[in-house]
Short mmCIF file of C-alpha atoms (C1' of nucleotides) in Angstrom, two decimals:
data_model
loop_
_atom_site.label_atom_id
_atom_site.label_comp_id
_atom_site.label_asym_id
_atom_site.label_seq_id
_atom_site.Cartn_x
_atom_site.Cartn_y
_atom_site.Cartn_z
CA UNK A 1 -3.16 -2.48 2.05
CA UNK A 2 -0.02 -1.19 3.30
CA UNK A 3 1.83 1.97 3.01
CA UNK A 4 5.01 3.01 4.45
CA UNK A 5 3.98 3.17 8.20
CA UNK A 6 2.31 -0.25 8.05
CA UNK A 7 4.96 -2.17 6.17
CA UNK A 8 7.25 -0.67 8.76
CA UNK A 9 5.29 -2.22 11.92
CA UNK A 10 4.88 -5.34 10.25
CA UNK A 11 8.71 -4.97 9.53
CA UNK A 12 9.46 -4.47 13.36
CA UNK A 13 6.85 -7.14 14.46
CA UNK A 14 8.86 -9.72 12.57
CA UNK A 15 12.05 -8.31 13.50
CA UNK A 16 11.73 -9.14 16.88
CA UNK A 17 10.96 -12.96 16.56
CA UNK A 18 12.83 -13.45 13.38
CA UNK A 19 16.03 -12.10 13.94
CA UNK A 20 19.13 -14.22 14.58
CA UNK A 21 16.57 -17.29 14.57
CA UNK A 22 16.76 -20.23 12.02
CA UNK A 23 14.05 -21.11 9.55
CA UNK A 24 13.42 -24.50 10.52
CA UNK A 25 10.15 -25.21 8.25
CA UNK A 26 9.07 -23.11 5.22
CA UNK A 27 5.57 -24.46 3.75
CA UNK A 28 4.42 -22.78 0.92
CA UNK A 29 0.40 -23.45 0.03
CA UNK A 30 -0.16 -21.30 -2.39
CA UNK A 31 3.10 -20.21 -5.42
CA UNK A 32 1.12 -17.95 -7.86
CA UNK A 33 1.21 -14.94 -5.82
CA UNK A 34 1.68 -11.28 -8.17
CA UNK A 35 5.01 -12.84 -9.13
CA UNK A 36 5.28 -16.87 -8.71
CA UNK A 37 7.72 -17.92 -5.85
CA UNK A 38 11.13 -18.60 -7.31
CA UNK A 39 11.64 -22.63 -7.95
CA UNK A 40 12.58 -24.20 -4.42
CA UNK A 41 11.67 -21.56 -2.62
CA UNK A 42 11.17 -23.50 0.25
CA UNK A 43 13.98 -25.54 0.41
CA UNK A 44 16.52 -22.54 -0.62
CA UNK A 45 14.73 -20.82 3.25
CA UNK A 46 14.75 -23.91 4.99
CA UNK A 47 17.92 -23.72 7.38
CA UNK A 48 19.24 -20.62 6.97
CA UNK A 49 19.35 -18.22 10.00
CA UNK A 50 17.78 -14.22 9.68
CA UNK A 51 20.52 -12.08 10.43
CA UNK A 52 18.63 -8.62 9.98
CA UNK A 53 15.14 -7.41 8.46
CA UNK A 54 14.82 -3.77 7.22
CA UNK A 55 12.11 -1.95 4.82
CA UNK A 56 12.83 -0.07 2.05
CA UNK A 57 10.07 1.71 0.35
CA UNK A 58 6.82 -0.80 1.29
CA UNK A 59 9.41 -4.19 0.75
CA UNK A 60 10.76 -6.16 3.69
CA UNK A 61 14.33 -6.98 3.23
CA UNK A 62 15.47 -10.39 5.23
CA UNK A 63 19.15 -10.86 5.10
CA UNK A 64 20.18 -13.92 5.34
CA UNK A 65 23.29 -16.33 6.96
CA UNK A 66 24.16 -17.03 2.98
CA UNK A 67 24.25 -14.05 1.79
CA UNK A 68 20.54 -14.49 0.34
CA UNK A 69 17.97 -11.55 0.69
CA UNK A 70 14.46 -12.34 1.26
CA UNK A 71 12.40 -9.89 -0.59
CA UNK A 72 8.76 -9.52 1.01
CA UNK A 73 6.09 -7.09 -0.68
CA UNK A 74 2.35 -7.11 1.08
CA UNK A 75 0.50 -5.73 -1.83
CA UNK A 76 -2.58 -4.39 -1.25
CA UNK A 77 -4.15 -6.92 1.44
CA UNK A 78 -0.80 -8.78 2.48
CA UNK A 79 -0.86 -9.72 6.09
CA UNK A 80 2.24 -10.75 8.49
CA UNK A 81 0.79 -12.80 12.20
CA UNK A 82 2.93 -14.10 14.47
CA UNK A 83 1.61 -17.56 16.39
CA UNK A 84 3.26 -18.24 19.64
CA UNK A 85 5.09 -21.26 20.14
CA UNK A 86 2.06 -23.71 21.09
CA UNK A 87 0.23 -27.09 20.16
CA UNK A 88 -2.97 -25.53 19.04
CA UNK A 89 -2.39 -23.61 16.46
CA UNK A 90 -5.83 -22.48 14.74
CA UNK A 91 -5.99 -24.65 11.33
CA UNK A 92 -4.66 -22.89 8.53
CA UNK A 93 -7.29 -20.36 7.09
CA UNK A 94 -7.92 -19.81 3.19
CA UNK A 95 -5.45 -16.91 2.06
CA UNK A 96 -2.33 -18.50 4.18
CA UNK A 97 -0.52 -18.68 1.53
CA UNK A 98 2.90 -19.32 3.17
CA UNK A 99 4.15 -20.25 6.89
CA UNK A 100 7.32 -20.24 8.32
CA UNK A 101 8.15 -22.42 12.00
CA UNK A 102 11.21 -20.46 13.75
CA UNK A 103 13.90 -22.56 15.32
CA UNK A 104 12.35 -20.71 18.42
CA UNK A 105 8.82 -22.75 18.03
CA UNK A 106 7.14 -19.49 17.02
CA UNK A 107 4.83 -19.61 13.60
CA UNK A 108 4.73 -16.59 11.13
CA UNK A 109 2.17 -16.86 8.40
CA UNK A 110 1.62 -14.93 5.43
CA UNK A 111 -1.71 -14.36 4.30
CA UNK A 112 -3.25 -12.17 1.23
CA UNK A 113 -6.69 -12.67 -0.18
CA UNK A 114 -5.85 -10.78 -3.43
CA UNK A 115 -2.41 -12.13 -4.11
CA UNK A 116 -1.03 -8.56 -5.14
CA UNK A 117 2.09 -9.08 -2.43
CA UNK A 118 4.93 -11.06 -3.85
CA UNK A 119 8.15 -13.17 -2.16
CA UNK A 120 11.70 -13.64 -4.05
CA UNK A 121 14.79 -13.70 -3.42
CA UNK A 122 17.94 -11.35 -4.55
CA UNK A 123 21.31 -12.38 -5.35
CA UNK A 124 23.57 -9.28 -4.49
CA UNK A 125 23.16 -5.65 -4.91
CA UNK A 126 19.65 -5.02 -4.13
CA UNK A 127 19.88 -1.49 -5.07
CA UNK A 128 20.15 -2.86 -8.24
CA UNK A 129 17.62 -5.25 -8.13
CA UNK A 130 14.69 -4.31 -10.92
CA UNK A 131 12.09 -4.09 -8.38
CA UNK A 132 13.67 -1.57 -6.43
CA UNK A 133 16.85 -0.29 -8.66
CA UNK A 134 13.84 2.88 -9.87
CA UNK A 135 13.06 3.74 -6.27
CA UNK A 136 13.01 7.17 -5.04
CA UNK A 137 14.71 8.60 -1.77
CA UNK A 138 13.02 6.97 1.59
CA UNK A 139 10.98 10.01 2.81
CA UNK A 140 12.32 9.53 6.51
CA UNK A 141 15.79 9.89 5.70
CA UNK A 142 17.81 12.53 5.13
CA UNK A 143 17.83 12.79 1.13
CA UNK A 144 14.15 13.54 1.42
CA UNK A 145 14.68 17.34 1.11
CA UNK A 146 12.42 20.37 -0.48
CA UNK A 147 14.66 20.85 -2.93
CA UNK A 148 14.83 16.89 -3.96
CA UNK A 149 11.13 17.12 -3.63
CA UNK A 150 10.96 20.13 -6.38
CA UNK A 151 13.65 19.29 -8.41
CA UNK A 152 12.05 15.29 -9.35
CA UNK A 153 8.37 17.39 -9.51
CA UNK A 154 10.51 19.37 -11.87
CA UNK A 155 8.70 19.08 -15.81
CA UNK A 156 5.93 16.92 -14.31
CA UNK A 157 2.72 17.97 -15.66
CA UNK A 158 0.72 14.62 -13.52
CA UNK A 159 -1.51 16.44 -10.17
CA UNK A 160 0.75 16.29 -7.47
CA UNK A 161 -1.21 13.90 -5.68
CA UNK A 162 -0.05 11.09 -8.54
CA UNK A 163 3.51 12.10 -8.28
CA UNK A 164 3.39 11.11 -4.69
CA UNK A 165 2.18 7.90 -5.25
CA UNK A 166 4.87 7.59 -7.82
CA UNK A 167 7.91 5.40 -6.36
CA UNK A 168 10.55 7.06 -8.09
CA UNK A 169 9.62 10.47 -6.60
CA UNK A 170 9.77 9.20 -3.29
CA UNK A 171 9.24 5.65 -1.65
CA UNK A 172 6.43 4.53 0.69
CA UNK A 173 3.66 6.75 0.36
CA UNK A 174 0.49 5.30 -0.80
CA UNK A 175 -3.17 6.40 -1.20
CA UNK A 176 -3.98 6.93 2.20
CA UNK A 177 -0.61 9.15 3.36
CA UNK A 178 -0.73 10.86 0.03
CA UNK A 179 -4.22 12.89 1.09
CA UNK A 180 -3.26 13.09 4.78
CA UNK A 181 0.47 14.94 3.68
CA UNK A 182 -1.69 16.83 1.40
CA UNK A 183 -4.16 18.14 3.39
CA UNK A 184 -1.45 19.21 6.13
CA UNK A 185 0.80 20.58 3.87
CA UNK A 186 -2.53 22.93 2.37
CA UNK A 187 -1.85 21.62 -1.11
CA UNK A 188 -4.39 20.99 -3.83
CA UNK A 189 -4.52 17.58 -4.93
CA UNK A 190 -4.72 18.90 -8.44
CA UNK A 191 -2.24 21.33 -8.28
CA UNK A 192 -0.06 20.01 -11.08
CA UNK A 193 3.39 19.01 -10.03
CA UNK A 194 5.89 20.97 -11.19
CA UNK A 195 4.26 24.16 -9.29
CA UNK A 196 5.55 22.86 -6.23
CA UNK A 197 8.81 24.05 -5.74
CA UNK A 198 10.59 26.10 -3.48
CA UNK A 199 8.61 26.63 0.03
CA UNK A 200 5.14 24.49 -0.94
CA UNK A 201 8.13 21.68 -1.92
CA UNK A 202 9.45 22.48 1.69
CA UNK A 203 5.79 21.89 3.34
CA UNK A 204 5.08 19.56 1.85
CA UNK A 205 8.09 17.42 2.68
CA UNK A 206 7.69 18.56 6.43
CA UNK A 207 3.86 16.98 6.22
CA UNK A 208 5.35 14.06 4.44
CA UNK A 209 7.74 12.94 7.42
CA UNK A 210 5.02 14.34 10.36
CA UNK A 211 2.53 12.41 8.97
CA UNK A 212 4.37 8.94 8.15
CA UNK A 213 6.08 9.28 11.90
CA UNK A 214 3.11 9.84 13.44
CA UNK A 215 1.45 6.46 11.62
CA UNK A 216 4.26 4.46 12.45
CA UNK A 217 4.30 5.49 16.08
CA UNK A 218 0.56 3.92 16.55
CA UNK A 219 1.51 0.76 14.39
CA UNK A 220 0.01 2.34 11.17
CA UNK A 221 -4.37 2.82 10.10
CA UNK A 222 -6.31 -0.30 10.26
CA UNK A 223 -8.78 0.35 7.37
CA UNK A 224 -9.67 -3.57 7.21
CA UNK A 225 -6.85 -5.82 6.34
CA UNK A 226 -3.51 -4.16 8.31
CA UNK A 227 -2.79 -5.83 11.41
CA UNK A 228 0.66 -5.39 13.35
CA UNK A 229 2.01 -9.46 13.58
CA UNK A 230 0.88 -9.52 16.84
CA UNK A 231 -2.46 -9.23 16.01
CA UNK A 232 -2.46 -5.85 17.75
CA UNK A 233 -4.49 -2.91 15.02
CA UNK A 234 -2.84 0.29 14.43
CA UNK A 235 -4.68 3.28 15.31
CA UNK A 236 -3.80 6.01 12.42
CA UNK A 237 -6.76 5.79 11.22
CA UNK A 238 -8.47 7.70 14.32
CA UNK A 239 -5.99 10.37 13.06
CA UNK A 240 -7.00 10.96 9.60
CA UNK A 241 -8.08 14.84 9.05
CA UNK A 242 -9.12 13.97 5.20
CA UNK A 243 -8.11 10.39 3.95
CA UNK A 244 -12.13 8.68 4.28
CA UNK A 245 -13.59 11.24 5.88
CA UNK A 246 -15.99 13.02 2.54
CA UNK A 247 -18.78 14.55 4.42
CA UNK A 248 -16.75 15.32 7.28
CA UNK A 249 -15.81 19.29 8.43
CA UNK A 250 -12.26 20.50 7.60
CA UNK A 251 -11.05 20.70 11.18
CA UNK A 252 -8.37 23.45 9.62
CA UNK A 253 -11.33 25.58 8.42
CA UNK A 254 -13.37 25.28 11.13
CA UNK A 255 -10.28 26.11 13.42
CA UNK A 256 -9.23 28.79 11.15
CA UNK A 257 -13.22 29.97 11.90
CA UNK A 258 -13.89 29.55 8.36
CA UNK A 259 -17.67 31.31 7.41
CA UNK A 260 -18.51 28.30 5.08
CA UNK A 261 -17.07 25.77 7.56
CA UNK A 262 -15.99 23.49 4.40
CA UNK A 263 -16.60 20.07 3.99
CA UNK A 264 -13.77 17.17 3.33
CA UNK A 265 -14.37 16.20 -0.74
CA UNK A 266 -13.69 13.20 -2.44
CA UNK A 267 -12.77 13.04 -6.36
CA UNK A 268 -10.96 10.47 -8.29
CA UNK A 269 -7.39 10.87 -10.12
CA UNK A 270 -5.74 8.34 -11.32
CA UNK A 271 -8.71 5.81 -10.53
CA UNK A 272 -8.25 6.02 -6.82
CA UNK A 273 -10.06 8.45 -4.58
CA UNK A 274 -8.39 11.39 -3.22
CA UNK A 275 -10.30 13.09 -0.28
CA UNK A 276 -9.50 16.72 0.20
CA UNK A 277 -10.63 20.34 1.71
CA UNK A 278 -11.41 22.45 -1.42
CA UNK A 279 -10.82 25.91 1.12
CA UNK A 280 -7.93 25.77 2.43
CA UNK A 281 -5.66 22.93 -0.13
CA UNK A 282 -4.69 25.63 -2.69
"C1'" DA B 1 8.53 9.87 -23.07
"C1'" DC B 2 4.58 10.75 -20.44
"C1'" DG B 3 0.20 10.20 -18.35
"C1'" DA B 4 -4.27 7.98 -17.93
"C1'" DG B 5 -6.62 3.78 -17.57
"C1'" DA B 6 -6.98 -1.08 -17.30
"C1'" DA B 7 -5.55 -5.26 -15.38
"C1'" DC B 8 -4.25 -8.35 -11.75
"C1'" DC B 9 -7.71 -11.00 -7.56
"C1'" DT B 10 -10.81 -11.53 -3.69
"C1'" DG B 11 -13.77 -9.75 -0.27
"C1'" DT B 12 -16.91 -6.34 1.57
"C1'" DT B 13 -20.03 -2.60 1.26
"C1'" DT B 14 -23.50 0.05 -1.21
"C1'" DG B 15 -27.42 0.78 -4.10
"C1'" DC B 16 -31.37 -0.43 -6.80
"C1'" DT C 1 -33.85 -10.25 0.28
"C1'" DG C 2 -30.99 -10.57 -3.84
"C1'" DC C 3 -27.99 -9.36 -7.08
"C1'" DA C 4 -24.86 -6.20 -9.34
"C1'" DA C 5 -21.87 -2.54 -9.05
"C1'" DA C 6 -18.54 -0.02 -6.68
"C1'" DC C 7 -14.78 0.03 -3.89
"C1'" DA C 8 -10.43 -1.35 -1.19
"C1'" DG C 9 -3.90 0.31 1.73
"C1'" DG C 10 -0.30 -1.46 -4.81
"C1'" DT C 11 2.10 -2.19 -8.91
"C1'" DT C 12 2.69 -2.91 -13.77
"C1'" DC C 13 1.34 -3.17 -18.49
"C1'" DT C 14 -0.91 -1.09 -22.56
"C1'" DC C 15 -2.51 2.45 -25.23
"C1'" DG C 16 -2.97 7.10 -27.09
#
DNA sequence: ACGAGAACCTGTTTGC
DNA sequence: TGCAAACAGGTTCTCG
């Protein structure tokens, strides 16, 4: 489910009951989740007190009063809610596969139908950690240049879509921002990587960061499983120019007063579907 | 070494 | 209506 702007709101969500409050009960209902929850993973939670929570790429980092880090990933249908501090709490629902009672009184569950997220823990540098040690530049911060861009497209034959799906060429862009910095950027989806360089690298890393702040500013796109922990939706998806929209006029043609007024295509690479203008994405 | 495709798992939508 | 196939925001393994 999530990509960069979602796992970011859910990030913040948490952030603001979790931080500098103690774990006082950690239930875990489900352990065979993409990866199996380390041994005692309950017991190594219970007590310790959040001192900060930051994403990198789509994980949540919790850092812990030991020294612990909390490593969160949401997979593909992941979901982070928040329950107020309260008697009735609504019974536990299938997928709620862990939940955590702050010192505070407030509930946080974790639920994911497909089990693709995963929970663990890492002892030390997490830059070295396997699961992230391969990681690519976050596309937000500063090392998220053109010429970074073009010189990791450099040699790569895949389309460019694929390379930015590819964590190591940049972190946190998934299926749905991939088409949407695409489209923007008036890049092909099949234009194969290493012919963007120079000033298509440049545009394309502009639509990159446009795009993913824009998401993040309406709490990410709700397609069916995202919710921010509040329960709140995001709203990206009322913003999408391309990313499900096959059928659908290329607003850029049809402001650029296009004569074919183009529709929005959708083709498959990689096995998932990229949806694209076939005009104006050269 | 690289890239494409399958696999992981469940739920929902689409098509015959 | 009913059932099967296709599809879904991600990652990782296998195979050619």
């Amino acid at each position: 489910m999530p990509e960069l702007p979602e796992v970011e709101t859910v990030c913040r969500g948490l952030s603001a009951v979790m931080t500098g409050e103690r774990l006082a009960l950690v239930q875990n209902h489900r352990a065979n989740l993409r990866i199996a929850l380390p041994d005692g993973f309950a017991a190594r939670l219970t007590g310790r007190r959040v001192q900060k929570l930051e994403r990198r790429a789509k994980y949540i980092l919790a850092r812990l009063d030991d020294g612990l880090i909390w490593l969160i990933h949401l997979g593909m249908s992941g979901r982070m809610s928040i329950l107020p501090k309260g008697h009735n709490q609504p019974p536990l629902s299938k997928h709620d596969h862990v939940v955590f009672e702050m010192g505070s009184g407030v509930q946080v569950r974790f639920n994911d139908a497909r089990r693709f997220g995963l929970m663990t823990f890492i002892e030390g540098d997490p830059d070295q950690h396997p699961l992230l040690k391969d990681i690519g530049p976050e596309p937000l911060g500063g090392d998220f240049t053109g010429p970074v861009l073009a010189a990791a497209l450099k040699g790569k034959k895949t389309p460019i879509k694929s390379a930015l799906l590819d964590q190591t060429v940049v972190a946190g862009i998934g299926n749905i921002y991939a088409c949407e910095a695409l489209y923007r950027a008036a890049i092909s989806p099949k234009r194969s990587s290493h012919l963007v360089q120079g000033e298509r690298a440049d545009k394309l890393v502009a639509a990159v960061k446009d795009v993913l702040r824009e998401a993040i500013a309406v709490g990410g796109s709700t397609l069916r499983d995202h919710k921010q922990p509040s329960g709140e939706l995001g709203y990206f998806q009322h913003h999408f120019a391309a990313y499900d929209r096959e059928g659908g006029i290329c607003q850029v043609c049809a402001a650029a007063k296009h004569p074919k007024s183009p529709l929005i295509k959708r083709m498959v690479q990689a096995g998932r579907s990229t949806f694209y203008c076939a005009v104006h994405q050269r």
